[in-house]
């Protein structure tokens, strides 16, 4: 385990967050879905925290214009100066077209252009035009009001496969890794492609932020249920073919085929049962507190900042809150603290 690993949580609500900050949480983030808006959640985080970094992790990139991303960040920065970050994710092609009614062709080039356009808004000084000569997001904005001024807000890309990882290395401040990332994926794919992207962009001294989600389900009273919830979350992720490159790296094709067949018929038990102990150990922290500690200690390439992510697939709000509180207790215990 990296001794320098910082940790945080996907937004657990103000009560758990207060305990988490006391226990040393470095950041809070929010995902996004049909019933969760990443920037509204960021507003809740800003209002209920004091020290931790806060931000979307991730916001759907192409569902908003560069102006909308940047104006939301400027608004939030008034309440939390120096504490914001932005995580951007491309979403799937179908989501962009069918859900967002947004253009999403050539997502790698589009993401690079979007990051540049957002940065143009975030770095513009008062009295300057906001200019970005982009392929997809050309901007020439003459904002005649004293509302600008340079903001240093890290931009991370929720990248999984090689080309998007290279883009994170070439134009962003780092990567916000997926909950499926294993040690091998970090070392053999993520770190390599970030470095390659930086090299191609001439960023010789670039030190990327290596942040990521880490599936965490701890329950000392019912560890079997916690392990099943973690298996089911992994299985749900593996229904998406975007992640087949990780599956192929580990040789998990047969297990993933069984997961997908079971998903099509709604067989949750088979979905969970198809995730082997090897897969569970490589991806998640789960079981009892002691089992989670052992799994954490066994990892060798964790993100530098890990968001301890409670399972969400077929897990209710009450159990998720329990898992979030248990994750805080886990990390506090590693520091010898009682919160």
PDB file of N, CA and C in Angstrom, residues 132-206:
ATOM      1  N   UNK A 132     -10.765  30.889 -27.247  1.00  0.00           N
ATOM      2  CA  UNK A 132     -10.283  29.520 -27.408  1.00  0.00           C
ATOM      3  C   UNK A 132     -10.545  29.116 -28.848  1.00  0.00           C
ATOM      4  N   UNK A 133      -9.498  28.884 -29.595  1.00  0.00           N
ATOM      5  CA  UNK A 133      -9.634  28.517 -31.004  1.00  0.00           C
ATOM      6  C   UNK A 133      -9.781  27.005 -31.112  1.00  0.00           C
ATOM      7  N   UNK A 134     -10.978  26.523 -30.791  1.00  0.00           N
ATOM      8  CA  UNK A 134     -11.205  25.098 -30.705  1.00  0.00           C
ATOM      9  C   UNK A 134     -11.890  24.509 -31.910  1.00  0.00           C
ATOM     10  N   UNK A 135     -11.678  23.195 -32.080  1.00  0.00           N
ATOM     11  CA  UNK A 135     -12.307  22.466 -33.178  1.00  0.00           C
ATOM     12  C   UNK A 135     -13.806  22.293 -32.925  1.00  0.00           C
ATOM     13  N   UNK A 136     -14.170  22.005 -31.684  1.00  0.00           N
ATOM     14  CA  UNK A 136     -15.566  21.756 -31.323  1.00  0.00           C
ATOM     15  C   UNK A 136     -16.162  22.872 -30.477  1.00  0.00           C
ATOM     16  N   UNK A 137     -15.321  23.587 -29.763  1.00  0.00           N
ATOM     17  CA  UNK A 137     -15.789  24.620 -28.843  1.00  0.00           C
ATOM     18  C   UNK A 137     -15.047  25.933 -29.079  1.00  0.00           C
ATOM     19  N   UNK A 138     -15.230  26.545 -30.243  1.00  0.00           N
ATOM     20  CA  UNK A 138     -14.597  27.845 -30.467  1.00  0.00           C
ATOM     21  C   UNK A 138     -15.271  28.914 -29.603  1.00  0.00           C
ATOM     22  N   UNK A 139     -14.453  29.682 -28.918  1.00  0.00           N
ATOM     23  CA  UNK A 139     -14.988  30.686 -27.999  1.00  0.00           C
ATOM     24  C   UNK A 139     -14.346  32.041 -28.282  1.00  0.00           C
ATOM     25  N   UNK A 140     -15.166  33.056 -28.423  1.00  0.00           N
ATOM     26  CA  UNK A 140     -14.710  34.441 -28.430  1.00  0.00           C
ATOM     27  C   UNK A 140     -15.727  35.237 -27.635  1.00  0.00           C
ATOM     28  N   UNK A 141     -15.479  35.366 -26.339  1.00  0.00           N
ATOM     29  CA  UNK A 141     -16.451  35.983 -25.440  1.00  0.00           C
ATOM     30  C   UNK A 141     -15.903  37.280 -24.881  1.00  0.00           C
ATOM     31  N   UNK A 142     -16.589  38.355 -25.149  1.00  0.00           N
ATOM     32  CA  UNK A 142     -16.212  39.658 -24.609  1.00  0.00           C
ATOM     33  C   UNK A 142     -17.165  39.978 -23.458  1.00  0.00           C
ATOM     34  N   UNK A 143     -16.767  39.571 -22.256  1.00  0.00           N
ATOM     35  CA  UNK A 143     -17.638  39.700 -21.082  1.00  0.00           C
ATOM     36  C   UNK A 143     -17.300  41.010 -20.380  1.00  0.00           C
ATOM     37  N   UNK A 144     -18.092  42.013 -20.623  1.00  0.00           N
ATOM     38  CA  UNK A 144     -17.788  43.363 -20.131  1.00  0.00           C
ATOM     39  C   UNK A 144     -18.359  43.554 -18.732  1.00  0.00           C
ATOM     40  N   UNK A 145     -17.774  42.808 -17.807  1.00  0.00           N
ATOM     41  CA  UNK A 145     -18.172  42.923 -16.396  1.00  0.00           C
ATOM     42  C   UNK A 145     -17.009  42.406 -15.564  1.00  0.00           C
ATOM     43  N   UNK A 146     -16.770  42.985 -14.404  1.00  0.00           N
ATOM     44  CA  UNK A 146     -15.631  42.561 -13.565  1.00  0.00           C
ATOM     45  C   UNK A 146     -15.942  41.289 -12.792  1.00  0.00           C
ATOM     46  N   UNK A 147     -16.049  40.175 -13.513  1.00  0.00           N
ATOM     47  CA  UNK A 147     -16.440  38.913 -12.878  1.00  0.00           C
ATOM     48  C   UNK A 147     -15.400  37.816 -13.081  1.00  0.00           C
ATOM     49  N   UNK A 148     -14.328  38.126 -13.782  1.00  0.00           N
ATOM     50  CA  UNK A 148     -13.358  37.087 -14.116  1.00  0.00           C
ATOM     51  C   UNK A 148     -12.190  37.117 -13.129  1.00  0.00           C
ATOM     52  N   UNK A 149     -11.019  36.758 -13.593  1.00  0.00           N
ATOM     53  CA  UNK A 149      -9.869  36.592 -12.720  1.00  0.00           C
ATOM     54  C   UNK A 149      -9.450  35.134 -12.701  1.00  0.00           C
ATOM     55  N   UNK A 150      -8.149  34.904 -12.718  1.00  0.00           N
ATOM     56  CA  UNK A 150      -7.614  33.549 -12.852  1.00  0.00           C
ATOM     57  C   UNK A 150      -7.958  32.684 -11.646  1.00  0.00           C
ATOM     58  N   UNK A 151      -8.466  31.477 -11.931  1.00  0.00           N
ATOM     59  CA  UNK A 151      -8.734  30.474 -10.908  1.00  0.00           C
ATOM     60  C   UNK A 151      -7.898  29.234 -11.189  1.00  0.00           C
ATOM     61  N   UNK A 152      -7.255  28.729 -10.158  1.00  0.00           N
ATOM     62  CA  UNK A 152      -6.455  27.510 -10.297  1.00  0.00           C
ATOM     63  C   UNK A 152      -7.288  26.335  -9.814  1.00  0.00           C
ATOM     64  N   UNK A 153      -8.024  25.732 -10.734  1.00  0.00           N
ATOM     65  CA  UNK A 153      -8.901  24.607 -10.417  1.00  0.00           C
ATOM     66  C   UNK A 153      -8.420  23.390 -11.210  1.00  0.00           C
ATOM     67  N   UNK A 154      -7.932  22.349 -10.536  1.00  0.00           N
ATOM     68  CA  UNK A 154      -7.467  21.163 -11.264  1.00  0.00           C
ATOM     69  C   UNK A 154      -8.599  20.528 -12.062  1.00  0.00           C
ATOM     70  N   UNK A 155      -8.275  20.133 -13.288  1.00  0.00           N
ATOM     71  CA  UNK A 155      -9.221  19.443 -14.156  1.00  0.00           C
ATOM     72  C   UNK A 155      -8.712  18.022 -14.371  1.00  0.00           C
ATOM     73  N   UNK A 156      -9.518  17.051 -13.987  1.00  0.00           N
ATOM     74  CA  UNK A 156      -9.172  15.647 -14.157  1.00  0.00           C
ATOM     75  C   UNK A 156     -10.167  15.004 -15.115  1.00  0.00           C
ATOM     76  N   UNK A 157      -9.709  14.006 -15.842  1.00  0.00           N
ATOM     77  CA  UNK A 157     -10.570  13.312 -16.784  1.00  0.00           C
ATOM     78  C   UNK A 157     -10.848  11.906 -16.262  1.00  0.00           C
ATOM     79  N   UNK A 158     -12.121  11.546 -16.260  1.00  0.00           N
ATOM     80  CA  UNK A 158     -12.496  10.181 -15.916  1.00  0.00           C
ATOM     81  C   UNK A 158     -12.209   9.281 -17.106  1.00  0.00           C
ATOM     82  N   UNK A 159     -10.956   8.885 -17.230  1.00  0.00           N
ATOM     83  CA  UNK A 159     -10.481   8.140 -18.396  1.00  0.00           C
ATOM     84  C   UNK A 159     -10.291   6.672 -18.039  1.00  0.00           C
ATOM     85  N   UNK A 160     -10.582   5.800 -18.993  1.00  0.00           N
ATOM     86  CA  UNK A 160     -10.408   4.363 -18.765  1.00  0.00           C
ATOM     87  C   UNK A 160      -9.417   3.770 -19.770  1.00  0.00           C
ATOM     88  N   UNK A 161      -9.718   3.938 -21.045  1.00  0.00           N
ATOM     89  CA  UNK A 161      -8.886   3.296 -22.058  1.00  0.00           C
ATOM     90  C   UNK A 161      -7.775   4.210 -22.568  1.00  0.00           C
ATOM     91  N   UNK A 162      -6.927   3.660 -23.413  1.00  0.00           N
ATOM     92  CA  UNK A 162      -5.629   4.266 -23.706  1.00  0.00           C
ATOM     93  C   UNK A 162      -5.719   5.687 -24.250  1.00  0.00           C
ATOM     94  N   UNK A 163      -6.549   5.909 -25.255  1.00  0.00           N
ATOM     95  CA  UNK A 163      -6.545   7.223 -25.900  1.00  0.00           C
ATOM     96  C   UNK A 163      -7.035   8.317 -24.963  1.00  0.00           C
ATOM     97  N   UNK A 164      -8.051   8.019 -24.157  1.00  0.00           N
ATOM     98  CA  UNK A 164      -8.522   9.039 -23.218  1.00  0.00           C
ATOM     99  C   UNK A 164      -7.509   9.247 -22.098  1.00  0.00           C
ATOM    100  N   UNK A 165      -6.822   8.192 -21.687  1.00  0.00           N
ATOM    101  CA  UNK A 165      -5.766   8.344 -20.686  1.00  0.00           C
ATOM    102  C   UNK A 165      -4.638   9.222 -21.225  1.00  0.00           C
ATOM    103  N   UNK A 166      -4.284   9.039 -22.483  1.00  0.00           N
ATOM    104  CA  UNK A 166      -3.249   9.901 -23.083  1.00  0.00           C
ATOM    105  C   UNK A 166      -3.714  11.351 -23.118  1.00  0.00           C
ATOM    106  N   UNK A 167      -5.000  11.546 -23.382  1.00  0.00           N
ATOM    107  CA  UNK A 167      -5.537  12.904 -23.381  1.00  0.00           C
ATOM    108  C   UNK A 167      -5.426  13.529 -22.000  1.00  0.00           C
ATOM    109  N   UNK A 168      -5.709  12.734 -20.953  1.00  0.00           N
ATOM    110  CA  UNK A 168      -5.546  13.244 -19.585  1.00  0.00           C
ATOM    111  C   UNK A 168      -4.105  13.660 -19.338  1.00  0.00           C
ATOM    112  N   UNK A 169      -3.166  12.888 -19.876  1.00  0.00           N
ATOM    113  CA  UNK A 169      -1.759  13.230 -19.711  1.00  0.00           C
ATOM    114  C   UNK A 169      -1.321  14.421 -20.530  1.00  0.00           C
ATOM    115  N   UNK A 170      -2.023  14.694 -21.626  1.00  0.00           N
ATOM    116  CA  UNK A 170      -1.575  15.760 -22.524  1.00  0.00           C
ATOM    117  C   UNK A 170      -2.218  17.115 -22.227  1.00  0.00           C
ATOM    118  N   UNK A 171      -3.474  17.130 -21.717  1.00  0.00           N
ATOM    119  CA  UNK A 171      -4.154  18.416 -21.557  1.00  0.00           C
ATOM    120  C   UNK A 171      -4.715  18.666 -20.162  1.00  0.00           C
ATOM    121  N   UNK A 172      -4.893  17.625 -19.348  1.00  0.00           N
ATOM    122  CA  UNK A 172      -5.540  17.784 -18.043  1.00  0.00           C
ATOM    123  C   UNK A 172      -4.508  17.782 -16.923  1.00  0.00           C
ATOM    124  N   UNK A 173      -5.008  17.850 -15.699  1.00  0.00           N
ATOM    125  CA  UNK A 173      -4.127  17.800 -14.528  1.00  0.00           C
ATOM    126  C   UNK A 173      -3.978  16.394 -13.981  1.00  0.00           C
ATOM    127  N   UNK A 174      -4.701  15.454 -14.555  1.00  0.00           N
ATOM    128  CA  UNK A 174      -4.580  14.086 -14.101  1.00  0.00           C
ATOM    129  C   UNK A 174      -5.814  13.286 -14.449  1.00  0.00           C
ATOM    130  N   UNK A 175      -5.946  12.135 -13.785  1.00  0.00           N
ATOM    131  CA  UNK A 175      -7.000  11.185 -14.078  1.00  0.00           C
ATOM    132  C   UNK A 175      -7.826  10.933 -12.826  1.00  0.00           C
ATOM    133  N   UNK A 176      -9.108  10.669 -13.032  1.00  0.00           N
ATOM    134  CA  UNK A 176      -9.990  10.229 -11.962  1.00  0.00           C
ATOM    135  C   UNK A 176     -10.426   8.818 -12.334  1.00  0.00           C
ATOM    136  N   UNK A 177      -9.777   7.829 -11.698  1.00  0.00           N
ATOM    137  CA  UNK A 177      -9.918   6.450 -12.120  1.00  0.00           C
ATOM    138  C   UNK A 177     -11.234   5.811 -11.712  1.00  0.00           C
ATOM    139  N   UNK A 178     -11.612   4.805 -12.465  1.00  0.00           N
ATOM    140  CA  UNK A 178     -12.859   4.072 -12.277  1.00  0.00           C
ATOM    141  C   UNK A 178     -12.727   3.101 -11.108  1.00  0.00           C
ATOM    142  N   UNK A 179     -13.867   2.722 -10.530  1.00  0.00           N
ATOM    143  CA  UNK A 179     -13.866   1.774  -9.426  1.00  0.00           C
ATOM    144  C   UNK A 179     -13.377   0.390  -9.784  1.00  0.00           C
ATOM    145  N   UNK A 180     -13.294   0.058 -11.073  1.00  0.00           N
ATOM    146  CA  UNK A 180     -12.769  -1.246 -11.496  1.00  0.00           C
ATOM    147  C   UNK A 180     -11.247  -1.299 -11.552  1.00  0.00           C
ATOM    148  N   UNK A 181     -10.572  -0.177 -11.438  1.00  0.00           N
ATOM    149  CA  UNK A 181      -9.122  -0.172 -11.638  1.00  0.00           C
ATOM    150  C   UNK A 181      -8.433  -1.093 -10.628  1.00  0.00           C
ATOM    151  N   UNK A 182      -7.575  -1.946 -11.137  1.00  0.00           N
ATOM    152  CA  UNK A 182      -6.750  -2.846 -10.334  1.00  0.00           C
ATOM    153  C   UNK A 182      -5.324  -2.313 -10.281  1.00  0.00           C
ATOM    154  N   UNK A 183      -4.501  -2.936  -9.461  1.00  0.00           N
ATOM    155  CA  UNK A 183      -3.090  -2.546  -9.429  1.00  0.00           C
ATOM    156  C   UNK A 183      -2.461  -2.669 -10.807  1.00  0.00           C
ATOM    157  N   UNK A 184      -2.745  -3.776 -11.492  1.00  0.00           N
ATOM    158  CA  UNK A 184      -2.156  -3.978 -12.822  1.00  0.00           C
ATOM    159  C   UNK A 184      -2.645  -2.920 -13.800  1.00  0.00           C
ATOM    160  N   UNK A 185      -3.911  -2.540 -13.707  1.00  0.00           N
ATOM    161  CA  UNK A 185      -4.421  -1.532 -14.636  1.00  0.00           C
ATOM    162  C   UNK A 185      -3.753  -0.184 -14.391  1.00  0.00           C
ATOM    163  N   UNK A 186      -3.562   0.155 -13.103  1.00  0.00           N
ATOM    164  CA  UNK A 186      -2.859   1.392 -12.789  1.00  0.00           C
ATOM    165  C   UNK A 186      -1.439   1.376 -13.343  1.00  0.00           C
ATOM    166  N   UNK A 187      -0.700   0.324 -13.101  1.00  0.00           N
ATOM    167  CA  UNK A 187       0.726   0.327 -13.450  1.00  0.00           C
ATOM    168  C   UNK A 187       0.969   0.057 -14.932  1.00  0.00           C
ATOM    169  N   UNK A 188       0.225  -0.879 -15.513  1.00  0.00           N
ATOM    170  CA  UNK A 188       0.507  -1.294 -16.886  1.00  0.00           C
ATOM    171  C   UNK A 188      -0.220  -0.462 -17.933  1.00  0.00           C
ATOM    172  N   UNK A 189      -1.292   0.197 -17.545  1.00  0.00           N
ATOM    173  CA  UNK A 189      -2.066   0.976 -18.507  1.00  0.00           C
ATOM    174  C   UNK A 189      -2.127   2.455 -18.124  1.00  0.00           C
ATOM    175  N   UNK A 190      -2.650   2.755 -16.956  1.00  0.00           N
ATOM    176  CA  UNK A 190      -2.904   4.155 -16.599  1.00  0.00           C
ATOM    177  C   UNK A 190      -1.607   4.951 -16.544  1.00  0.00           C
ATOM    178  N   UNK A 191      -0.667   4.535 -15.712  1.00  0.00           N
ATOM    179  CA  UNK A 191       0.567   5.300 -15.553  1.00  0.00           C
ATOM    180  C   UNK A 191       1.331   5.404 -16.867  1.00  0.00           C
ATOM    181  N   UNK A 192       1.348   4.325 -17.619  1.00  0.00           N
ATOM    182  CA  UNK A 192       2.072   4.329 -18.904  1.00  0.00           C
ATOM    183  C   UNK A 192       1.449   5.313 -19.881  1.00  0.00           C
ATOM    184  N   UNK A 193       0.126   5.301 -19.998  1.00  0.00           N
ATOM    185  CA  UNK A 193      -0.530   6.163 -20.986  1.00  0.00           C
ATOM    186  C   UNK A 193      -0.536   7.622 -20.549  1.00  0.00           C
ATOM    187  N   UNK A 194      -0.640   7.893 -19.253  1.00  0.00           N
ATOM    188  CA  UNK A 194      -0.503   9.274 -18.796  1.00  0.00           C
ATOM    189  C   UNK A 194       0.864   9.827 -19.169  1.00  0.00           C
ATOM    190  N   UNK A 195       1.892   9.027 -18.944  1.00  0.00           N
ATOM    191  CA  UNK A 195       3.246   9.464 -19.273  1.00  0.00           C
ATOM    192  C   UNK A 195       3.412   9.652 -20.777  1.00  0.00           C
ATOM    193  N   UNK A 196       2.802   8.779 -21.572  1.00  0.00           N
ATOM    194  CA  UNK A 196       2.914   8.904 -23.023  1.00  0.00           C
ATOM    195  C   UNK A 196       2.200  10.157 -23.518  1.00  0.00           C
ATOM    196  N   UNK A 197       1.031  10.444 -22.952  1.00  0.00           N
ATOM    197  CA  UNK A 197       0.332  11.661 -23.339  1.00  0.00           C
ATOM    198  C   UNK A 197       1.123  12.903 -22.989  1.00  0.00           C
ATOM    199  N   UNK A 198       1.725  12.906 -21.802  1.00  0.00           N
ATOM    200  CA  UNK A 198       2.539  14.048 -21.387  1.00  0.00           C
ATOM    201  C   UNK A 198       3.754  14.203 -22.297  1.00  0.00           C
ATOM    202  N   UNK A 199       4.370  13.089 -22.653  1.00  0.00           N
ATOM    203  CA  UNK A 199       5.554  13.155 -23.525  1.00  0.00           C
ATOM    204  C   UNK A 199       5.193  13.748 -24.881  1.00  0.00           C
ATOM    205  N   UNK A 200       4.091  13.318 -25.460  1.00  0.00           N
ATOM    206  CA  UNK A 200       3.683  13.814 -26.771  1.00  0.00           C
ATOM    207  C   UNK A 200       3.325  15.297 -26.731  1.00  0.00           C
ATOM    208  N   UNK A 201       2.855  15.764 -25.572  1.00  0.00           N
ATOM    209  CA  UNK A 201       2.486  17.177 -25.435  1.00  0.00           C
ATOM    210  C   UNK A 201       3.661  18.036 -24.993  1.00  0.00           C
ATOM    211  N   UNK A 202       4.829  17.433 -24.785  1.00  0.00           N
ATOM    212  CA  UNK A 202       5.995  18.189 -24.343  1.00  0.00           C
ATOM    213  C   UNK A 202       5.918  18.654 -22.903  1.00  0.00           C
ATOM    214  N   UNK A 203       5.158  17.942 -22.085  1.00  0.00           N
ATOM    215  CA  UNK A 203       5.022  18.315 -20.667  1.00  0.00           C
ATOM    216  C   UNK A 203       6.090  17.544 -19.870  1.00  0.00           C
ATOM    217  N   UNK A 204       7.305  18.017 -19.936  1.00  0.00           N
ATOM    218  CA  UNK A 204       8.430  17.256 -19.401  1.00  0.00           C
ATOM    219  C   UNK A 204       8.372  17.087 -17.890  1.00  0.00           C
ATOM    220  N   UNK A 205       7.898  18.058 -17.170  1.00  0.00           N
ATOM    221  CA  UNK A 205       7.886  17.992 -15.710  1.00  0.00           C
ATOM    222  C   UNK A 205       6.498  17.696 -15.155  1.00  0.00           C
ATOM    223  N   UNK A 206       5.627  17.163 -15.993  1.00  0.00           N
ATOM    224  CA  UNK A 206       4.243  16.942 -15.578  1.00  0.00           C
ATOM    225  C   UNK A 206       4.159  15.811 -14.562  1.00  0.00           C
TER     226      UNK A 206
END
